mmCIF file of C-alpha atoms in Angstrom:
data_model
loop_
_atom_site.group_PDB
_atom_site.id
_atom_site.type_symbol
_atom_site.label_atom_id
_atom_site.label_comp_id
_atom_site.label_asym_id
_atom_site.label_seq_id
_atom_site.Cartn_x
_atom_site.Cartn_y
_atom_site.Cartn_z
ATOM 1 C CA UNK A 1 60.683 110.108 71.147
ATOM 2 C CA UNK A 2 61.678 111.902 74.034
ATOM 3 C CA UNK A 3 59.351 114.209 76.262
ATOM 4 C CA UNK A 4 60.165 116.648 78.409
ATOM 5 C CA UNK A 5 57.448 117.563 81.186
ATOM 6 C CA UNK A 6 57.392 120.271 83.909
ATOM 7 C CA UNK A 7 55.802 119.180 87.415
ATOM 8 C CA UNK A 8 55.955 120.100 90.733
ATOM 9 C CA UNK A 9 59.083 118.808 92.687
ATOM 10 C CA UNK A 10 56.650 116.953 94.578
ATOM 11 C CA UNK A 11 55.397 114.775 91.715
ATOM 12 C CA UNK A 12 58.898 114.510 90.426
ATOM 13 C CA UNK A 13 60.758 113.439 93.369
ATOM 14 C CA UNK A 14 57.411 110.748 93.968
ATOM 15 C CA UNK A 15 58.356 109.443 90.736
ATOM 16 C CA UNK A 16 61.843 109.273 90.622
ATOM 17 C CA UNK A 17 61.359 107.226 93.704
ATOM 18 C CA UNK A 18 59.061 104.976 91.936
ATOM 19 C CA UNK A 19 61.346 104.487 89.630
ATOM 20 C CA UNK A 20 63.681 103.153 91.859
ATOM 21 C CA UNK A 21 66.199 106.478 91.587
ATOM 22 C CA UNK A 22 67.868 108.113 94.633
ATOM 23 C CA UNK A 23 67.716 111.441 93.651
ATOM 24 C CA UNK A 24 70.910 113.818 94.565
ATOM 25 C CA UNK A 25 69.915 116.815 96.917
ATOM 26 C CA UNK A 26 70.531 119.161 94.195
ATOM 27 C CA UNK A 27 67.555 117.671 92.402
ATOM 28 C CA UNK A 28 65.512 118.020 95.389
ATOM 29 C CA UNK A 29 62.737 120.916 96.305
ATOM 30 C CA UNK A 30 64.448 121.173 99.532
ATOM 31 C CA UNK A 31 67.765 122.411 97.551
ATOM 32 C CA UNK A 32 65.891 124.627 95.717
ATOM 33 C CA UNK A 33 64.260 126.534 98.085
ATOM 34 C CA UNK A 34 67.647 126.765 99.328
ATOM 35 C CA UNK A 35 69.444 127.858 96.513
ATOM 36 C CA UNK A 36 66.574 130.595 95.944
ATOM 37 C CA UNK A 37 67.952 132.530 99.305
ATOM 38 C CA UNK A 38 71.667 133.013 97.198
ATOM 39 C CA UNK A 39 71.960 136.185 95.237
ATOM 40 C CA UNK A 40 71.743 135.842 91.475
ATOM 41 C CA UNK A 41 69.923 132.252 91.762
ATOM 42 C CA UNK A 42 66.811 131.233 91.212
ATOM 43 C CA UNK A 43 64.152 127.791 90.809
ATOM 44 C CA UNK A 44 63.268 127.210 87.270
ATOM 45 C CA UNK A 45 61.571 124.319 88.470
ATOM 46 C CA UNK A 46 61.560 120.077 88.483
ATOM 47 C CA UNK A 47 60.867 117.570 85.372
ATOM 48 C CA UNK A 48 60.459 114.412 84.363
ATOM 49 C CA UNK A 49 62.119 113.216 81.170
ATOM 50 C CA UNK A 50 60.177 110.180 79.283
ATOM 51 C CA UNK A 51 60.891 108.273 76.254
ATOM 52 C CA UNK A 52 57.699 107.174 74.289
ATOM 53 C CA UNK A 53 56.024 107.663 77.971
ATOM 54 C CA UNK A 54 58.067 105.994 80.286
ATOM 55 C CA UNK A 55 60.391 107.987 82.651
ATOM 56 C CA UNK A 56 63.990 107.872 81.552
ATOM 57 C CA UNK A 57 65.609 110.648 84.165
ATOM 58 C CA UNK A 58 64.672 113.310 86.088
ATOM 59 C CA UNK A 59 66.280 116.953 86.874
ATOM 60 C CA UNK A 60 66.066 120.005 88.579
ATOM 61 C CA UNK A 61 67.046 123.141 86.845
ATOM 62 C CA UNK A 62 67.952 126.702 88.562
ATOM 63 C CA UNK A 63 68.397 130.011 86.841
ATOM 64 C CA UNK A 64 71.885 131.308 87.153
ATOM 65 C CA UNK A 65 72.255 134.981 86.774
ATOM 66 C CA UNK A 66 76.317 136.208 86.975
ATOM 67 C CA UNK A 67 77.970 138.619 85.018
ATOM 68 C CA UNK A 68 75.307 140.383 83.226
ATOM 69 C CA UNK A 69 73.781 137.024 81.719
ATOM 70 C CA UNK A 70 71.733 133.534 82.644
ATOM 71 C CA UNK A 71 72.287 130.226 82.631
ATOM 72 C CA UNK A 72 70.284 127.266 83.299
ATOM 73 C CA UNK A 73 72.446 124.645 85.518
ATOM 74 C CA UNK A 74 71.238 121.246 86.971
ATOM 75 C CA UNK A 75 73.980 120.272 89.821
ATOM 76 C CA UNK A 76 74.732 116.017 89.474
ATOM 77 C CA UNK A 77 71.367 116.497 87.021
ATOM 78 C CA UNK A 78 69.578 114.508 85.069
ATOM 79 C CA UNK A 79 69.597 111.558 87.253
ATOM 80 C CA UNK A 80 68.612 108.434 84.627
ATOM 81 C CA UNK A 81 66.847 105.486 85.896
ATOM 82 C CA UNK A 82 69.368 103.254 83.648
ATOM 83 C CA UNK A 83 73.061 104.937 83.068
ATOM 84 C CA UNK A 84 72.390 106.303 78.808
ATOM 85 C CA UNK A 85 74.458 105.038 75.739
ATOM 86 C CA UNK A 86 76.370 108.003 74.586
ATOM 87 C CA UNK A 87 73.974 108.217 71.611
ATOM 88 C CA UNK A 88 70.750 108.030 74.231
ATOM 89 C CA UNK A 89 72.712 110.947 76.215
ATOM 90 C CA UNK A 90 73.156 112.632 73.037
ATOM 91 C CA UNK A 91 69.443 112.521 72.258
ATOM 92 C CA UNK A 92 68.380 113.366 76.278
ATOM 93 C CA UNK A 93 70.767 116.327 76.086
ATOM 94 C CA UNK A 94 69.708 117.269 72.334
ATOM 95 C CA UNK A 95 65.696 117.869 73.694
ATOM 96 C CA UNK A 96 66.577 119.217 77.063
ATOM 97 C CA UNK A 97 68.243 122.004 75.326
ATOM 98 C CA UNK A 98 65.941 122.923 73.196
ATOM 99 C CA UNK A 99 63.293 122.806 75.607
ATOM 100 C CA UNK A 100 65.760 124.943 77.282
ATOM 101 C CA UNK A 101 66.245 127.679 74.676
ATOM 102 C CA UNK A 102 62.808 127.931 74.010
ATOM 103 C CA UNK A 103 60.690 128.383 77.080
ATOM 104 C CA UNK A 104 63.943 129.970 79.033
ATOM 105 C CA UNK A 105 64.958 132.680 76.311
ATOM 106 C CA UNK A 106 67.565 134.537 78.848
ATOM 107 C CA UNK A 107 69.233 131.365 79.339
ATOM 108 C CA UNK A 108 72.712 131.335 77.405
ATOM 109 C CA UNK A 109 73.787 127.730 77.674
ATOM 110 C CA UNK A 110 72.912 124.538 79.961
ATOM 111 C CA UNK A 111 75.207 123.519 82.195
ATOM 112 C CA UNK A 112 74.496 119.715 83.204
ATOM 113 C CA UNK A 113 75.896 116.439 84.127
ATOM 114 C CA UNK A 114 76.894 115.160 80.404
ATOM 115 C CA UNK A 115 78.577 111.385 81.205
ATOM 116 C CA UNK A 116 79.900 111.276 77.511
ATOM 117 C CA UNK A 117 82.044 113.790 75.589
ATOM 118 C CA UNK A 118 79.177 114.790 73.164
ATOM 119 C CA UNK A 119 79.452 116.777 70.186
ATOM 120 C CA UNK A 120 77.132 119.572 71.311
ATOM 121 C CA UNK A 121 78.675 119.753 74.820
ATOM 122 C CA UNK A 122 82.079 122.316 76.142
ATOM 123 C CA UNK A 123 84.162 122.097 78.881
ATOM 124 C CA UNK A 124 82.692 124.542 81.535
ATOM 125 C CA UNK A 125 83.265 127.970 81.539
ATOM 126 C CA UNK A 126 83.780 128.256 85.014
ATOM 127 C CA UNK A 127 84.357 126.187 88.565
ATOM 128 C CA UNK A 128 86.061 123.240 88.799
ATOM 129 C CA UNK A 129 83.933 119.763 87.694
ATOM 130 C CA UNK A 130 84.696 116.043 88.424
ATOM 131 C CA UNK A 131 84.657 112.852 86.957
ATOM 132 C CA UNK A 132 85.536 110.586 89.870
ATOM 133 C CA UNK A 133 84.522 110.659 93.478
ATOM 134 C CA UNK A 134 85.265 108.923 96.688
ATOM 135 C CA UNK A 135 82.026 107.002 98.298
ATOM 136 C CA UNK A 136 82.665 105.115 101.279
ATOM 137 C CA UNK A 137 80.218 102.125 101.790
ATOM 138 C CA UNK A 138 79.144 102.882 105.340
ATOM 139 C CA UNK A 139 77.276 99.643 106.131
ATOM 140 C CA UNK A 140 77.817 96.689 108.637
ATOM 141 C CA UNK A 141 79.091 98.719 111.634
ATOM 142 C CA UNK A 142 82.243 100.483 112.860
ATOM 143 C CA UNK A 143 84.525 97.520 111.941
ATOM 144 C CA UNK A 144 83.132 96.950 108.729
ATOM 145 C CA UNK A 145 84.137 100.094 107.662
ATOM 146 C CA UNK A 146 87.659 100.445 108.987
ATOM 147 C CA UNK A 147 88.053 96.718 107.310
ATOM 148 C CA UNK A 148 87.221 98.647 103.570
ATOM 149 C CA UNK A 149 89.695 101.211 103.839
ATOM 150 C CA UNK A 150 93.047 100.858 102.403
ATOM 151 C CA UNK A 151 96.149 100.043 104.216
ATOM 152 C CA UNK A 152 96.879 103.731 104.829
ATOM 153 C CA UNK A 153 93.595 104.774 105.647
ATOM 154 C CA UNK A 154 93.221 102.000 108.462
ATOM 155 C CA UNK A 155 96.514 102.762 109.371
ATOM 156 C CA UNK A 156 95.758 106.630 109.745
ATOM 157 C CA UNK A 157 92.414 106.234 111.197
ATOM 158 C CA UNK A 158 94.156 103.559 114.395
ATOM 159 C CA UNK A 159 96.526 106.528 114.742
ATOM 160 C CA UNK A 160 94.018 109.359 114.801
ATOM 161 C CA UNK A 161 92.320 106.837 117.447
ATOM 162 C CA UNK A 162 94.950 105.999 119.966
ATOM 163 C CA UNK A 163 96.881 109.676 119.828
ATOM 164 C CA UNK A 164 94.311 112.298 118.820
ATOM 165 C CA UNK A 165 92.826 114.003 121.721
ATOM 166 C CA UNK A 166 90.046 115.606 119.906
ATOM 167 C CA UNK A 167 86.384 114.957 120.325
ATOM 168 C CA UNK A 168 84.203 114.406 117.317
ATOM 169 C CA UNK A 169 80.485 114.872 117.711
ATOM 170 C CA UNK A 170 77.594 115.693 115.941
ATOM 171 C CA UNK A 171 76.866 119.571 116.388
ATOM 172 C CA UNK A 172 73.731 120.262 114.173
ATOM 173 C CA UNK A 173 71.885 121.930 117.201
ATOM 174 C CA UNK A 174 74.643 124.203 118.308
ATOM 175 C CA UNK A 175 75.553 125.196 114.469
ATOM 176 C CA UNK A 176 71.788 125.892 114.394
ATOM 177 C CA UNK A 177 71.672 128.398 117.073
ATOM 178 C CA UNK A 178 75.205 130.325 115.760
ATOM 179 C CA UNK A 179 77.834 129.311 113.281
ATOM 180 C CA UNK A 180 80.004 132.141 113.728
ATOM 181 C CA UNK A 181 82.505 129.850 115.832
ATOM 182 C CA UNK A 182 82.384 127.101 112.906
ATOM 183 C CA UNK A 183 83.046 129.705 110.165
ATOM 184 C CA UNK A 184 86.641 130.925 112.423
ATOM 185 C CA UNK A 185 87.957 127.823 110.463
ATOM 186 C CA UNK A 186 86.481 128.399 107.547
ATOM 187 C CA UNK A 187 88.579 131.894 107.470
ATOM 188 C CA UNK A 188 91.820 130.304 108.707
ATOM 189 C CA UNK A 189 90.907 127.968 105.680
ATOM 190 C CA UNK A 190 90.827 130.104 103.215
ATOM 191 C CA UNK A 191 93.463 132.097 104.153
ATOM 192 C CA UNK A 192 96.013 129.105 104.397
ATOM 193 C CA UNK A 193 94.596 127.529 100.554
ATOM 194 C CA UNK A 194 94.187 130.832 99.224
ATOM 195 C CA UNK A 195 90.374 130.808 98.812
ATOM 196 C CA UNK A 196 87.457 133.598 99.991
ATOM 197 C CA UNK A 197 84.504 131.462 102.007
ATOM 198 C CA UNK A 198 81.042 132.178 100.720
ATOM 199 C CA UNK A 199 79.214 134.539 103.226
ATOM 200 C CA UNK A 200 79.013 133.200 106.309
ATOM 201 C CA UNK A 201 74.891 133.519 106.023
ATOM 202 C CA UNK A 202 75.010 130.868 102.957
ATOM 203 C CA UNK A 203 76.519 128.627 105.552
ATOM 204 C CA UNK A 204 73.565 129.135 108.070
ATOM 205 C CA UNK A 205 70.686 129.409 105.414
ATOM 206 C CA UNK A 206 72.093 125.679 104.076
ATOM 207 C CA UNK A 207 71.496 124.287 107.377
ATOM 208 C CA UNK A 208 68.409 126.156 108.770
ATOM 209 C CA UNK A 209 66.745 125.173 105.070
ATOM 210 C CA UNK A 210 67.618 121.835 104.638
ATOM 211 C CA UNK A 211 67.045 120.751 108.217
ATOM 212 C CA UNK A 212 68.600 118.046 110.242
ATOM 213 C CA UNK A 213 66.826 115.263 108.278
ATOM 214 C CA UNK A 214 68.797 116.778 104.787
ATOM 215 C CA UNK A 215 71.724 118.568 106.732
ATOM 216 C CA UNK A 216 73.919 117.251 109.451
ATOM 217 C CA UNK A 217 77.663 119.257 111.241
ATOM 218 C CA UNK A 218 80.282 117.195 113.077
ATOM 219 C CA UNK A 219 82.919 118.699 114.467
ATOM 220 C CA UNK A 220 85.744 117.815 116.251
ATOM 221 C CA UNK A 221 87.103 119.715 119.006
ATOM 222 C CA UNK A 222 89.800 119.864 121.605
ATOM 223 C CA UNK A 223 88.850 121.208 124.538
ATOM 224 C CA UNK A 224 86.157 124.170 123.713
ATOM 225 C CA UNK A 225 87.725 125.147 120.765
ATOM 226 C CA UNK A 226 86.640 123.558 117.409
ATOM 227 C CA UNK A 227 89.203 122.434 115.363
ATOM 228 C CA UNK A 228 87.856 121.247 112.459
ATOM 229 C CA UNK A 229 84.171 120.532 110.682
ATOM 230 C CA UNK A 230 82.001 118.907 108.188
ATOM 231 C CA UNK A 231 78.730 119.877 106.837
ATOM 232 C CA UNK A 232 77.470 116.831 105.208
ATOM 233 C CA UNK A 233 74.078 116.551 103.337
ATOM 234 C CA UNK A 234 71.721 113.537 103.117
ATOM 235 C CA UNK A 235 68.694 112.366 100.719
ATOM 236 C CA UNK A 236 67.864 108.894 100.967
ATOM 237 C CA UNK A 237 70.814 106.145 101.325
ATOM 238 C CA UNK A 238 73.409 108.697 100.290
ATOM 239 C CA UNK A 239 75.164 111.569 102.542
ATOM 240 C CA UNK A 240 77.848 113.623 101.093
ATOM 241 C CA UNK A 241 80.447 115.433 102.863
ATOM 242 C CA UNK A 242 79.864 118.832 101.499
ATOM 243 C CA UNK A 243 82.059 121.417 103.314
ATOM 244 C CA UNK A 244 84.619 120.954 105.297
ATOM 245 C CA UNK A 245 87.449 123.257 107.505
ATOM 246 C CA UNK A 246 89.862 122.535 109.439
ATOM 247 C CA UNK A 247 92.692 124.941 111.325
ATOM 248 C CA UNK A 248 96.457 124.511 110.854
ATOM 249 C CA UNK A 249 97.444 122.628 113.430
ATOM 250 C CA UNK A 250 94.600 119.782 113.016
ATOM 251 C CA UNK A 251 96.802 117.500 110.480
ATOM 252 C CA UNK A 252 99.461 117.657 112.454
ATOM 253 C CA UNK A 253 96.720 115.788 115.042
ATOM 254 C CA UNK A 254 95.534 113.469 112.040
ATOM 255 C CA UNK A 255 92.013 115.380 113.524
ATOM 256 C CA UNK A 256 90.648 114.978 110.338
ATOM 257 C CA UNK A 257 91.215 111.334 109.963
ATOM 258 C CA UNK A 258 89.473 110.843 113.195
ATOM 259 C CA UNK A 259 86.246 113.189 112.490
ATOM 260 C CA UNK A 260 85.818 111.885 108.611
ATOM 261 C CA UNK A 261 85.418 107.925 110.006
ATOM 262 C CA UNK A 262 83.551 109.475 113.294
ATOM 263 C CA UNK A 263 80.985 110.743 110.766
ATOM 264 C CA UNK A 264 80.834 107.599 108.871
ATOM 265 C CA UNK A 265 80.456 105.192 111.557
ATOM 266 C CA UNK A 266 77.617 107.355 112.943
ATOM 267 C CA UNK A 267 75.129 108.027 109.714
ATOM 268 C CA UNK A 268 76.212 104.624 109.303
ATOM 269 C CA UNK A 269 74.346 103.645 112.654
ATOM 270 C CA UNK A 270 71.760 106.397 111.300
ATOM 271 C CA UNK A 271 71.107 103.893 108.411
ATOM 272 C CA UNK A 272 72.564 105.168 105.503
ATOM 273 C CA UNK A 273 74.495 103.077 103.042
ATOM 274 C CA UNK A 274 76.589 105.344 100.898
ATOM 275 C CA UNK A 275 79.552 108.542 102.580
ATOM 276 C CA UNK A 276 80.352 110.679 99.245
ATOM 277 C CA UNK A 277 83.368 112.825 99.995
ATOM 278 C CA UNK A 278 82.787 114.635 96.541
ATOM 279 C CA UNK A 279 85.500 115.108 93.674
ATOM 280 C CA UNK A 280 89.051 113.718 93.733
ATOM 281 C CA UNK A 281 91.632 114.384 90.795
ATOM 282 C CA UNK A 282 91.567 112.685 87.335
ATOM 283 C CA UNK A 283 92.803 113.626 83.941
ATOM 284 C CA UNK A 284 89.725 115.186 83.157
ATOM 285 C CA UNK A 285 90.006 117.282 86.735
ATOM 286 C CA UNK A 286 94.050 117.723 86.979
ATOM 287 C CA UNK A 287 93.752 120.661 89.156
ATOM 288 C CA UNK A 288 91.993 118.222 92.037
ATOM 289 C CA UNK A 289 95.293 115.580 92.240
ATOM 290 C CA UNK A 290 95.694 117.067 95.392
ATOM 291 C CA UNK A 291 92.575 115.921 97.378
ATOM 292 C CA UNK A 292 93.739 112.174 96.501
ATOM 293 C CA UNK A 293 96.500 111.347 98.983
ATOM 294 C CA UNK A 294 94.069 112.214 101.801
ATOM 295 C CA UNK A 295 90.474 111.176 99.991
ATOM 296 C CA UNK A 296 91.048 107.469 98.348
ATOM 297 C CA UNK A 297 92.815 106.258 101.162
ATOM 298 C CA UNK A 298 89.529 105.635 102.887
ATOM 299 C CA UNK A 299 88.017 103.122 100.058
ATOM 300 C CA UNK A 300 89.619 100.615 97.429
ATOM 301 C CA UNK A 301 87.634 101.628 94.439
ATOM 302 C CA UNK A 302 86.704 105.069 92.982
ATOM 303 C CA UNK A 303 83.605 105.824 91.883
ATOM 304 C CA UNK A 304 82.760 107.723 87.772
ATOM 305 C CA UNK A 305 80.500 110.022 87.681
ATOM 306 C CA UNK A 306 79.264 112.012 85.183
ATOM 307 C CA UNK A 307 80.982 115.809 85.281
ATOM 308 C CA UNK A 308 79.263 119.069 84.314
ATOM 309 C CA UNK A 309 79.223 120.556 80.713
ATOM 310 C CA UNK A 310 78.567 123.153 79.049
ATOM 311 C CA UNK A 311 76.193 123.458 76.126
ATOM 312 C CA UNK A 312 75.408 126.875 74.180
ATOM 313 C CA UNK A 313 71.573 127.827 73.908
ATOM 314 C CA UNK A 314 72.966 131.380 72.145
ATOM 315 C CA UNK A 315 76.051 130.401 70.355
ATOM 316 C CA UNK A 316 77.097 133.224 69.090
ATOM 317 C CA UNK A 317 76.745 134.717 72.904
ATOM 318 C CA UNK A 318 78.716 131.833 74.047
ATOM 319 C CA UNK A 319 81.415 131.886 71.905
ATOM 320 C CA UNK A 320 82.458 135.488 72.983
ATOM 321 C CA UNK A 321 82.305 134.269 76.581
ATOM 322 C CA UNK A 322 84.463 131.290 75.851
ATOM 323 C CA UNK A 323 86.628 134.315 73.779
ATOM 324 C CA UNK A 324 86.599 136.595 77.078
ATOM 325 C CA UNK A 325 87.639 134.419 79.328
ATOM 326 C CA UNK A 326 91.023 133.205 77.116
ATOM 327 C CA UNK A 327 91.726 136.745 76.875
ATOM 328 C CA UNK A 328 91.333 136.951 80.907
ATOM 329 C CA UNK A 329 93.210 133.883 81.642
ATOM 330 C CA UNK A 330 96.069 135.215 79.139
ATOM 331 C CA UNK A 331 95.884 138.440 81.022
ATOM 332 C CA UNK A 332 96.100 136.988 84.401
ATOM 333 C CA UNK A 333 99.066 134.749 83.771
ATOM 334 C CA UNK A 334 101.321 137.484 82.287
ATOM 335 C CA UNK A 335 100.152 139.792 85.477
ATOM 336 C CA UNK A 336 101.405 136.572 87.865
ATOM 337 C CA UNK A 337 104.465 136.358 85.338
ATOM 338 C CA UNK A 338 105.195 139.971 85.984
ATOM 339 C CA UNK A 339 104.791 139.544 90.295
ATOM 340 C CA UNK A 340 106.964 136.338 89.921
ATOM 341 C CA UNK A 341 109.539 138.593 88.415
ATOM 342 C CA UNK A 342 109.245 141.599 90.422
ATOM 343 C CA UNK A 343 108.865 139.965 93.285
ATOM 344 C CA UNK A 344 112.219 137.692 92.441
ATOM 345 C CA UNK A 345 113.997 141.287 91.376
ATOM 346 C CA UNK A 346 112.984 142.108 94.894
ATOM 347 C CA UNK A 347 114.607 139.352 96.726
ATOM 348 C CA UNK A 348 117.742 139.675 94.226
ATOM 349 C CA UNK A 349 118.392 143.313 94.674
ATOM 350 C CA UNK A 350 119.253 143.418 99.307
ATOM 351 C CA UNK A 351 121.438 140.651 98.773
ATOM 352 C CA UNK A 352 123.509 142.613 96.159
ATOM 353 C CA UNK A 353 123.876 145.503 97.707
ATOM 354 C CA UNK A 354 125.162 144.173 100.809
ATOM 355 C CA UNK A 355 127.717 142.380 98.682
ATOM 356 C CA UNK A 356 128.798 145.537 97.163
ATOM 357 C CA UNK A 357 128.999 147.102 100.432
ATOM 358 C CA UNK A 358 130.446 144.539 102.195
ATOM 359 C CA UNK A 359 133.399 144.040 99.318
ATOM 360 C CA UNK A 360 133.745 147.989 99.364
ATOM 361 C CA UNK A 361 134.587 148.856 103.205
ATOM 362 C CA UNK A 362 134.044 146.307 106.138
ATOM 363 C CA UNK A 363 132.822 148.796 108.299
ATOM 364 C CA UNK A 364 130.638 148.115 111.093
ATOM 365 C CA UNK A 365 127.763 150.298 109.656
ATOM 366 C CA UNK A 366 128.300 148.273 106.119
ATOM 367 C CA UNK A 367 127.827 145.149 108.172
ATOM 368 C CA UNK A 368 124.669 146.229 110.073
ATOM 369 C CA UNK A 369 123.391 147.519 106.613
ATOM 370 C CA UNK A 370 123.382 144.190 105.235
ATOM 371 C CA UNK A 371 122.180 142.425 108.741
ATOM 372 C CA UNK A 372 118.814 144.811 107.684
ATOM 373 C CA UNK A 373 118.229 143.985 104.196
ATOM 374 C CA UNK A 374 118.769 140.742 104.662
ATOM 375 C CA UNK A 375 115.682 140.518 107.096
ATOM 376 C CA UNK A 376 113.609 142.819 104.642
ATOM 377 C CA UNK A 377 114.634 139.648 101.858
ATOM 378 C CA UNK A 378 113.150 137.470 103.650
ATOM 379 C CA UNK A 379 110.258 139.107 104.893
ATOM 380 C CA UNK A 380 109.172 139.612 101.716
#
């Protein structure tokens, strides 16, 4: 029979480590107080999940509020003392949402990690989850961890080593006292991939909260002027690399090849065991293939994890979401459609008319009418 029992985090995280389970830092009280400083988010609080009274996982859940409605979410949550059969994940799921539902009415659905593709579970809603990761084993010194890479990645690392001028240094203190400088590349980031950065206060409450013992920033710079960055979290053996920016001209440098093995050569030395570079591509995460080339190249193996699902507390509620967002997504493809096409009518319509011209007189004002459009072509 499985119980489910609310604690403090305290008590939770004391057990989980009693039980032999490195907890992620999402599951952490640390995280949560965190989390509580972001708009729209809030603790629900930590417990410990037993089966006929002996502790079988362990998870933090947070109230979600976006849209006009709730959700409860647990980030890399439960975390299981043993990895669960599907049909023992099927049962741990089964209680935990209907403990769920019934002391967390405004909750709509759980969103957890669900290893297994369970009947009572959907393919999120919304963001982006993984099923496969990158973690570096950062033990045995500097060597030792250039000798674990792949061919490539040793061979990019060496290069980033001899030829990259940059510095790469641990900046926690100075990303402490201002981060505005660190968030510059964050913009040019998101400008270049096509992304808006969270608030640049989310950035700073994440590393005033969690602290240098949960929260670490390298950065790598070339002269005064930071290039690129990592924030990278830590809870027990494991770090992960959580953020990261870098500005155009750093691959070029192979900058970030040189700060990613900078970092894991020094929380190596720090005593950690485990670099997580978070999410790569997989059938199940298609949209991601393009973090591989530069992610696996720095281990031989990759690493499953269990990705985030979906499952419906209010189904009838749920299924109109699921029905609203196909009818957005349907919208917003026929709207690119129709910029694809106007934008290709664009292009199509200088280079016509300055054939037509040109073919009708040769004039020297026909000529320096189609010299103009065809800058305004490809300007646009």
């Amino acid at each position: 029979m499985i119980d489910i029992t609310k604690t403090s985090y305290a008590q939770m995280e004391d057990a989980a480590r009693k039980a032999g389970v490195n907890l992620p830092i999402e599951q952490t009280e640390v995280w949560a107080r965190y989390q509580e400083t972001i708009d729209g988010r809030m603790p629900i609080g930590a417990f410990i999940i037993r089966r006929d009274g002996d502790p079988i996982a362990f998870i933090s859940l947070m109230d979600f509020a976006t849209h006009g409605f709730h959700f409860a979410r647990s980030a890399h949550g439960p975390a299981y003392v043993t990895p669960p059969s599907e049909s023992e994940e099927e049962e741990v799921i089964a209680a935990l949402a209907d403990y769920v539902h019934h002391n967390f009415r405004a909750a709509k659905f759980l969103r957890c990690a669900i290893a297994h593709e369970i009947p009572q579970a959907n393919v999120v809603l919304s963001t982006v989850p993984y099923d496969s990761t990158v973690v570096i084993d950062i033990t045995g010194g500097d060597d030792a961890i250039l000798s674990r890479m792949k061919r490539r990645g040793r061979r990019d690392v060496r290069k980033s080593l001899r030829e990259c001028p940059a510095t790469c240094l641990d900046e926690t203190e100075s990303a402490m006292k201002s981060f505005a400088e660190y968030y510059d590349v964050m913009r040019e980031t998101g400008e270049r991939d096509g992304f808006n950065p969270a608030p640049m206060s989310d950035y700073e409450d994440m590393i005033r909260i969690l602290g240098p013992e949960h929260c670490r920033v390298f950065a790598a710079r070339l002269g005064e002027k930071v290039e690129a960055w990592s924030i990278v979290t830590a809870n027990g053996d494991t770090c992960v690399r959580y953020y990261g920016a870098m500005r155009n001209g750093a691959m070029r440098m192979h900058v970030t090849d040189k700060l990613l093995y900078s970092e894991a050569c020094e929380l190596g030395r720090q005593g950690f065991a485990k670099y997580d570079l978070m999410g790569i591509g997989s059938d199940f995460a298609p949209s991601l293939l393009g973090l591989n080339e530069f992610k696996t190249k720095f281990t031989e193996e990759i690493t499953h994890v269990a990705p985030e699902r979906d499952v419906p507390l209010h189904k009838g509620y749920y299924a109109l979401l699921r029905l609203a967002k196909k009818i957005k997504g349907s919208k917003t493809e026929k709207e690119a459609l129709k910029k694809n096409e106007e934008k290709a009518e664009r292009n199509a319509k200088p280079q016509g008319k300055a054939t037509q011209q040109a073919n009708a007189n040769a004039k020297p004002q026909g000529t320096a009418d189609a010299n103009t459009h065809g800058e305004e072509s490809q300007t646009k």
